[in-house]
Amino acid sequence: MSSDAAALKDADSPPDESAIERYIGHDEFDPIGTLALIMVYFLILVLMWLFMYFVEFVGNEPTVVGMV
Amino acid sequence: MSAYIDQFPAEAKVIRSAFYTSFIALALGAAFGLIQTLHRTDIVRVIPSEMYYTVLTAHGVLLVVTFTIFFLVAIFTWAVTTSLDRGVEDIRFTWSWYVLMSLGTLFAAVAILAGFTDRTEMSADVLFTFYAPLQAHPIFYIGLVLFVIGTWLAGADWFRSWWAWKQENPDERIPLPTFMVLTTMIMWYLATLGVATSIIVFLIPWSLGLIDTVNPTLTRTLFWFWGHPVVYFWLMPAYMMWYVMLPKFSGGRLFSDPLARVVFVLFLLLSTPVGIHHQYLDPGIAEGFKFIAMTNTMFLLLPSLLTAFTVVASMEHGARQRGGEGYFGWLGALPWRDPVFAGMALAGLMFAAGGFSGMINAGMNINYLVHNSLWVPGHFHLTVGTAVALTFMAVSYHFIPQVTGRRLASKQIALFQVVLWFIGMTFMSNAMHRGGLLGMPRRTAEPEYDFPFETAIGTVGELNAQIALGGVLLTLSTVLFVANMLITALNDPADDLPSNTIPEPLSGSEDAPLVLDNLKLWTAIAVVLVIFAYSLPLGSIVERGGLFGPGGDAFPMFIEFVEGTVFGLTGDSVSSLVNSPLEWLRAMR
Amino acid sequence: MNIHSYEKVWLIAAMLLIVGFIATITYGSVALGITMVDDSEETIDPNALEEHERFGDLGVHQTDSDEYDVHVRAYQFNFEPGSSALGTHDPIVIPQGSEVTFYVTSPDVIHSFSLVGTNVNTMVVPGEISTMTAEFDEAREYGVVCNEYCGSGHHGMEGLVKVVPEDEFHLFSVADVDAPESIEAGEETELTATIDNDALQTEAATVTLEIGDEQFDTDVEVDAEASAEATFTVDTSDLDLEDADDLDWTVTVEADSPATLEDGSTSGTIDLETDEDDEEADDEDDEADDEDDDPNDDDESTGDDE
């Protein structure tokens, strides 16, 4: 952690650096929260898409169809 | 360690001017927005309905052209100078494009605002899309051209800086912010060819009476050749802020520099060959072309979906460094009381919702459900109206002190302002989406007809009330923003401004394959994709209707035409060469 | 370039999402048969619509037993037919259970033709003809709006599509009425109405004559795409003439049907040659005139409608 932490301190100090409790380097960071969050988003997208297409759209007849 | 104004005082002055111009446009545009929201919901009607469209044109042009693009040039100038750590090559050149853009805006604004008075014949009640045969006064079109040329010169200015820097640093990677500016500008040069051709070759000669007709499908298609990439032109500075600044304000670092480069390359390649998805319901364009445009559009989701991961991961990095724990608990460790962070994060959250309605808009046949309904402004008030606008306002609380050297007037009001925008937009946009699904049209002064709109849940009155309430909250939020900026600009100098730096990414540019920086290669591929996507549709449109259309008049006609020059192309139908694969599949069935 | 394994997971999920979206749309196109408005029609000169085979003959036309074409002109700021709210034009009336193809074009600027609350929605571009086929299974009314800004009166551009039960639908019109210009009060007279049937099958029409304060009905069978005559013999001595000096008449085909539009009725006046005229009778007659007037009919002076 230490070398990365030093690099960060060198590179920049965020506006409220005091709030930073620990420095996490590249290899120690697994964005598990991001994965969890984005999978929730994925589920919402799939469900909303199916609802919009098969309920809102297909159920909104009459619909333009090819000339039979 | 010093603020931007200390590092680049001359550049700070240009950037400041561009910011202020964009804020003036924002204030005016918001005022027009308030008139509209109250008019269309029939709460207060201060103008006759015929004038609604003048207001709407002004609202659209001032906000999505003037506000967004002046803000963009300010941000991009900051990004190039900061990340290359060098000033512009010639400040007079920098001022010249700023003046040209301002002049163009002035011309277009005069033409639009003249629509409010009967003292002059001049008007430009053509909305942001200026579809012919609706005609604007020539100075409207001339203004747009000057503005676009101004942006071209701005791009040249940034390329010039990069070129000079490269001579001195031949072996270094292009710094990420500069890389973002350059790829965005290449996309912009390519995209503006469409609108420039439409205006210079057809609309200006037509409005001057040199040619008597235009082909409405051709000018419309050329508009959307530019009209879709322009939404990414608005969005790219916001994306840059999310990649470059948001990690910093979260207390972390950008998760991945290489992926950020990949995302911007994808935007360069895919932003332009998709415009026909705005024309799914146009006659005169083969279904096959529409399907190709849809496929390209759907793949254009990829860079945005990747951005969602990378940006949220960067925020999570900040949150964990600040002590955040758990799968979702870390969200609480983010600096929500910082208006810059809170505004950007809320803007990103709204973009997730706007992204979904955009996915619906991208779908080809589902477009019958939503096309030109209130759903569409519901969508873009989430995207350009929040993802972009709220990000811009939030970062202004950081940048205005940086380029003026003055203390932010009120951080508390700033925080209240960004939250207010979020709440106002939630009301307005949600009701707009729902209204659109009922079939309520967009762009109309009085959505009141002889027949009722059938609602499954709620009532039309409830939807209107939400739209009006949202509109009022958004106006209030804009007033707070502009006032805060104005007082900041006149405030005492600050001596404790944070230094103007960009933190190093966790996974840096050394991990990015060299080919990502090969701008010539990406430009060439982008051009080829555009040729693939557009040559056949444009050829077919010209072949069907001729360069100057199958006839018709201008509305209103400003100058009687001097001479009639109508010629069309003949030959075998280009579109008959392109059989829709869908037709084939249907036949198989 | 190293990509975190979680981001790789997301990359795959995102690609699945994109492919899934394209697959859904393709399913709608192929399996549900939803087609897009396209370039299947030739271009048209927007300044010469009346010379076009379709737009020279606006309205509803039968093409097969349950198939109809509707030719609509969208212009600043009405649909013809369609804009019926202010009586400007007829509404579009089509039978329930039919397959209808709309042909829409514009002589001026870009409009749209959009049936509110449905997936029938198209841009209308001058020089191009938009075509859309849809099935109408429900007897109800649909509002039509122009949802593309087309000028300062854009918000007033609306219309109506009425889907009526099949047995109430017809394509009859009153082509002509042969009525005497004047008769002597108390005389017997004859009115002959020519009824056109634009349908592709023989149908029986009920023709109604309103004259004075009396009403006469007669049934006539009209061959497909042909005309037939309905004759009314009226003994004016049976009418309560009350010293009137003229006699108003109206001939209507299928008077009770919602498919009877402006061309479904014709009115006129027969002069009565009486012994005396006085002011009082004139006044009464004017009042009666107002009540009897068919609001859709401004062609009162003559029996010739077309």
CSV table of C-alpha atoms in Angstrom, one decimal, chain B residues 49-50 53 125-127 129 131-134 216-217 220 255-256 258-259 262 280-287 289-291 294-295 298-302 305-310 359 363-373 437-454 507 511-513 516 540 544-545 550-553 555 573 575-576 582-583 585-586 589, chain C residues 1-8 10-11 13-15 17-19 21-47 76 84-86 104 107-112 114-132 140-160:
chain,number,residue,atom,x,y,z
B,49,SER,CA,-49.9,30.0,-28.7
B,50,GLU,CA,-48.5,31.0,-32.1
B,53,TYR,CA,-42.8,28.0,-31.2
B,125,ASP,CA,-39.5,29.8,-36.0
B,126,VAL,CA,-38.0,26.6,-37.2
B,127,LEU,CA,-37.1,24.9,-33.9
B,129,THR,CA,-34.1,21.0,-36.1
B,131,TYR,CA,-36.5,21.1,-41.1
B,132,ALA,CA,-37.1,22.5,-44.6
B,133,PRO,CA,-39.5,23.5,-46.1
B,134,LEU,CA,-40.0,25.5,-42.9
B,216,PRO,CA,-36.7,18.0,-47.5
B,217,THR,CA,-35.6,14.3,-47.0
B,220,ARG,CA,-33.4,16.3,-42.9
B,255,PHE,CA,-10.1,2.9,-12.2
B,256,SER,CA,-8.7,2.4,-15.7
B,258,PRO,CA,-6.9,2.3,-21.0
B,259,LEU,CA,-10.6,1.6,-20.9
B,262,VAL,CA,-11.2,2.6,-25.6
B,280,TYR,CA,-37.2,5.4,-38.4
B,281,LEU,CA,-40.7,6.7,-39.4
B,282,ASP,CA,-39.6,8.7,-42.4
B,283,PRO,CA,-41.0,7.7,-45.8
B,284,GLY,CA,-38.4,7.5,-48.6
B,285,ILE,CA,-35.8,5.6,-46.7
B,286,ALA,CA,-35.6,1.8,-47.1
B,287,GLU,CA,-36.2,-0.4,-44.1
B,289,PHE,CA,-31.0,1.3,-44.0
B,290,LYS,CA,-33.0,1.8,-40.8
B,291,PHE,CA,-32.0,-1.7,-39.6
B,294,MET,CA,-30.2,0.5,-35.4
B,295,THR,CA,-27.5,-2.1,-35.2
B,298,MET,CA,-27.2,-0.5,-30.3
B,299,PHE,CA,-23.4,-1.1,-30.3
B,300,LEU,CA,-23.0,2.6,-29.4
B,301,LEU,CA,-24.5,1.6,-26.1
B,302,LEU,CA,-21.3,-0.3,-25.3
B,305,LEU,CA,-22.2,0.9,-20.4
B,306,LEU,CA,-18.4,0.5,-20.0
B,307,THR,CA,-18.3,4.1,-18.7
B,308,ALA,CA,-20.9,3.2,-16.1
B,309,PHE,CA,-18.7,0.5,-14.7
B,310,THR,CA,-15.4,2.4,-14.8
B,359,MET,CA,-32.3,2.2,-25.5
B,363,GLY,CA,-35.1,0.2,-31.2
B,364,MET,CA,-36.5,0.3,-34.7
B,365,ASN,CA,-40.1,-0.8,-34.7
B,366,ILE,CA,-40.8,0.2,-31.1
B,367,ASN,CA,-40.3,3.7,-32.4
B,368,TYR,CA,-43.9,3.7,-33.6
B,369,LEU,CA,-44.8,3.8,-29.9
B,370,VAL,CA,-42.7,6.8,-28.9
B,371,HIS,CA,-41.7,8.7,-32.0
B,372,ASN,CA,-42.2,12.5,-31.6
B,373,SER,CA,-44.2,11.9,-28.4
B,437,LEU,CA,-46.8,6.6,-23.8
B,438,LEU,CA,-50.3,7.9,-23.9
B,439,GLY,CA,-49.6,9.5,-27.3
B,440,MET,CA,-49.2,13.1,-26.2
B,441,PRO,CA,-47.2,14.9,-28.9
B,442,ARG,CA,-44.0,16.9,-28.1
B,443,ARG,CA,-43.5,20.4,-29.6
B,444,THR,CA,-47.0,21.6,-29.2
B,445,ALA,CA,-48.4,24.7,-27.5
B,446,GLU,CA,-51.7,23.2,-26.6
B,447,PRO,CA,-51.8,19.4,-26.3
B,448,GLU,CA,-55.6,19.7,-25.9
B,449,TYR,CA,-57.7,18.0,-28.5
B,450,ASP,CA,-61.3,17.1,-29.3
B,451,PHE,CA,-60.5,13.5,-28.1
B,452,PRO,CA,-59.2,12.4,-24.7
B,453,PHE,CA,-55.8,10.8,-23.9
B,454,GLU,CA,-56.5,7.4,-22.3
B,507,SER,CA,-4.4,1.5,-14.1
B,511,ASP,CA,-1.2,-0.3,-19.6
B,512,ALA,CA,-3.0,1.0,-22.7
B,513,PRO,CA,-1.9,-0.5,-26.0
B,516,LEU,CA,-5.2,3.4,-29.0
B,540,SER,CA,-31.0,6.7,-52.7
B,544,ARG,CA,-35.5,9.5,-55.6
B,545,GLY,CA,-36.2,13.2,-55.0
B,550,PRO,CA,-39.6,17.1,-56.2
B,551,GLY,CA,-40.9,20.7,-55.9
B,552,GLY,CA,-42.8,22.6,-53.2
B,553,ASP,CA,-42.5,26.0,-51.6
B,555,PHE,CA,-42.8,28.4,-45.5
B,573,SER,CA,-32.9,2.9,-58.1
B,575,SER,CA,-32.3,1.3,-53.0
B,576,SER,CA,-33.4,-1.5,-55.2
B,582,LEU,CA,-35.8,-8.4,-43.0
B,583,GLU,CA,-37.8,-8.9,-46.2
B,585,LEU,CA,-36.5,-13.3,-43.4
B,586,ARG,CA,-40.2,-12.6,-43.7
B,589,ARG,CA,-41.2,-17.5,-42.8
C,1,MET,CA,-3.9,-3.9,-21.2
C,2,ASN,CA,-5.3,-5.5,-18.1
C,3,ILE,CA,-9.1,-5.4,-17.6
C,4,HIS,CA,-10.4,-6.3,-14.1
C,5,SER,CA,-12.3,-9.6,-14.2
C,6,TYR,CA,-15.4,-7.9,-12.8
C,7,GLU,CA,-15.3,-5.4,-15.7
C,8,LYS,CA,-15.0,-8.4,-18.1
C,10,TRP,CA,-19.9,-6.6,-17.2
C,11,LEU,CA,-18.5,-6.4,-20.8
C,13,ALA,CA,-23.4,-8.8,-19.9
C,14,ALA,CA,-23.4,-5.5,-21.9
C,15,MET,CA,-22.8,-7.4,-25.2
C,17,LEU,CA,-27.9,-6.9,-23.6
C,18,ILE,CA,-27.1,-5.3,-27.0
C,19,VAL,CA,-27.6,-8.6,-28.9
C,21,PHE,CA,-32.2,-5.8,-27.9
C,22,ILE,CA,-31.4,-6.4,-31.6
C,23,ALA,CA,-32.9,-9.9,-31.4
C,24,THR,CA,-36.1,-8.5,-29.8
C,25,ILE,CA,-36.6,-5.9,-32.6
C,26,THR,CA,-35.9,-8.6,-35.3
C,27,TYR,CA,-38.4,-10.8,-33.6
C,28,GLY,CA,-41.0,-8.0,-33.9
C,29,SER,CA,-40.1,-7.4,-37.5
C,30,VAL,CA,-40.1,-11.0,-38.6
C,31,ALA,CA,-42.4,-13.0,-36.3
C,32,LEU,CA,-44.9,-10.2,-35.6
C,33,GLY,CA,-44.6,-8.8,-39.1
C,34,ILE,CA,-44.2,-5.2,-38.0
C,35,THR,CA,-42.8,-3.3,-41.0
C,36,MET,CA,-41.4,0.2,-41.2
C,37,VAL,CA,-42.6,3.1,-43.3
C,38,ASP,CA,-40.2,2.9,-46.2
C,39,ASP,CA,-39.4,3.9,-49.8
C,40,SER,CA,-41.8,1.6,-51.5
C,41,GLU,CA,-43.8,4.5,-53.0
C,42,GLU,CA,-42.7,6.7,-55.9
C,43,THR,CA,-42.1,10.4,-55.1
C,44,ILE,CA,-44.8,12.9,-55.8
C,45,ASP,CA,-44.9,16.6,-56.9
C,46,PRO,CA,-46.2,18.4,-53.7
C,47,ASN,CA,-47.6,21.2,-55.9
C,76,GLN,CA,-51.2,23.3,-42.6
C,84,SER,CA,-63.8,16.9,-38.4
C,85,ALA,CA,-63.7,18.7,-35.1
C,86,LEU,CA,-64.7,22.0,-36.6
C,104,VAL,CA,-50.5,10.2,-46.6
C,107,PRO,CA,-48.4,19.7,-50.1
C,108,ASP,CA,-46.4,22.1,-47.9
C,109,VAL,CA,-44.2,21.2,-44.9
C,110,ILE,CA,-43.3,18.1,-42.9
C,111,HIS,CA,-46.2,16.9,-40.7
C,112,SER,CA,-47.0,13.6,-39.0
C,114,SER,CA,-50.3,9.7,-35.8
C,115,LEU,CA,-53.2,7.7,-34.4
C,116,VAL,CA,-53.1,8.5,-30.7
C,117,GLY,CA,-52.7,5.6,-28.4
C,118,THR,CA,-51.7,3.2,-31.2
C,119,ASN,CA,-48.6,2.1,-33.1
C,120,VAL,CA,-49.8,3.9,-36.3
C,121,ASN,CA,-47.5,6.8,-36.6
C,122,THR,CA,-45.6,8.2,-39.5
C,123,MET,CA,-43.8,11.3,-40.6
C,124,VAL,CA,-45.4,13.0,-43.6
C,125,VAL,CA,-42.8,14.6,-45.9
C,126,PRO,CA,-43.6,16.7,-48.9
C,127,GLY,CA,-42.6,14.8,-52.0
C,128,GLU,CA,-42.9,11.4,-50.4
C,129,ILE,CA,-45.9,9.2,-49.7
C,130,SER,CA,-46.1,7.4,-46.3
C,131,THR,CA,-47.9,4.1,-46.3
C,132,MET,CA,-48.9,2.1,-43.3
C,140,ARG,CA,-64.0,2.8,-31.4
C,141,GLU,CA,-62.7,6.2,-32.2
C,142,TYR,CA,-59.0,7.2,-32.5
C,143,GLY,CA,-57.7,10.7,-32.4
C,144,VAL,CA,-55.2,11.7,-35.0
C,145,VAL,CA,-52.5,14.3,-34.3
C,146,CYS,CA,-49.7,16.0,-36.2
C,147,ASN,CA,-46.8,15.4,-33.9
C,148,GLU,CA,-44.2,17.3,-36.0
C,149,TYR,CA,-44.1,21.0,-35.6
C,150,CYS,CA,-45.5,22.4,-38.9
C,151,GLY,CA,-46.0,26.1,-38.2
C,152,SER,CA,-47.8,28.5,-35.9
C,153,GLY,CA,-51.1,26.6,-36.0
C,154,HIS,CA,-49.5,23.2,-35.4
C,155,HIS,CA,-51.4,22.7,-32.1
C,156,GLY,CA,-54.8,22.8,-33.9
C,157,MET,CA,-53.9,20.1,-36.4
C,158,GLU,CA,-56.0,17.1,-35.3
C,159,GLY,CA,-58.4,14.6,-36.8
C,160,LEU,CA,-60.5,11.6,-36.1
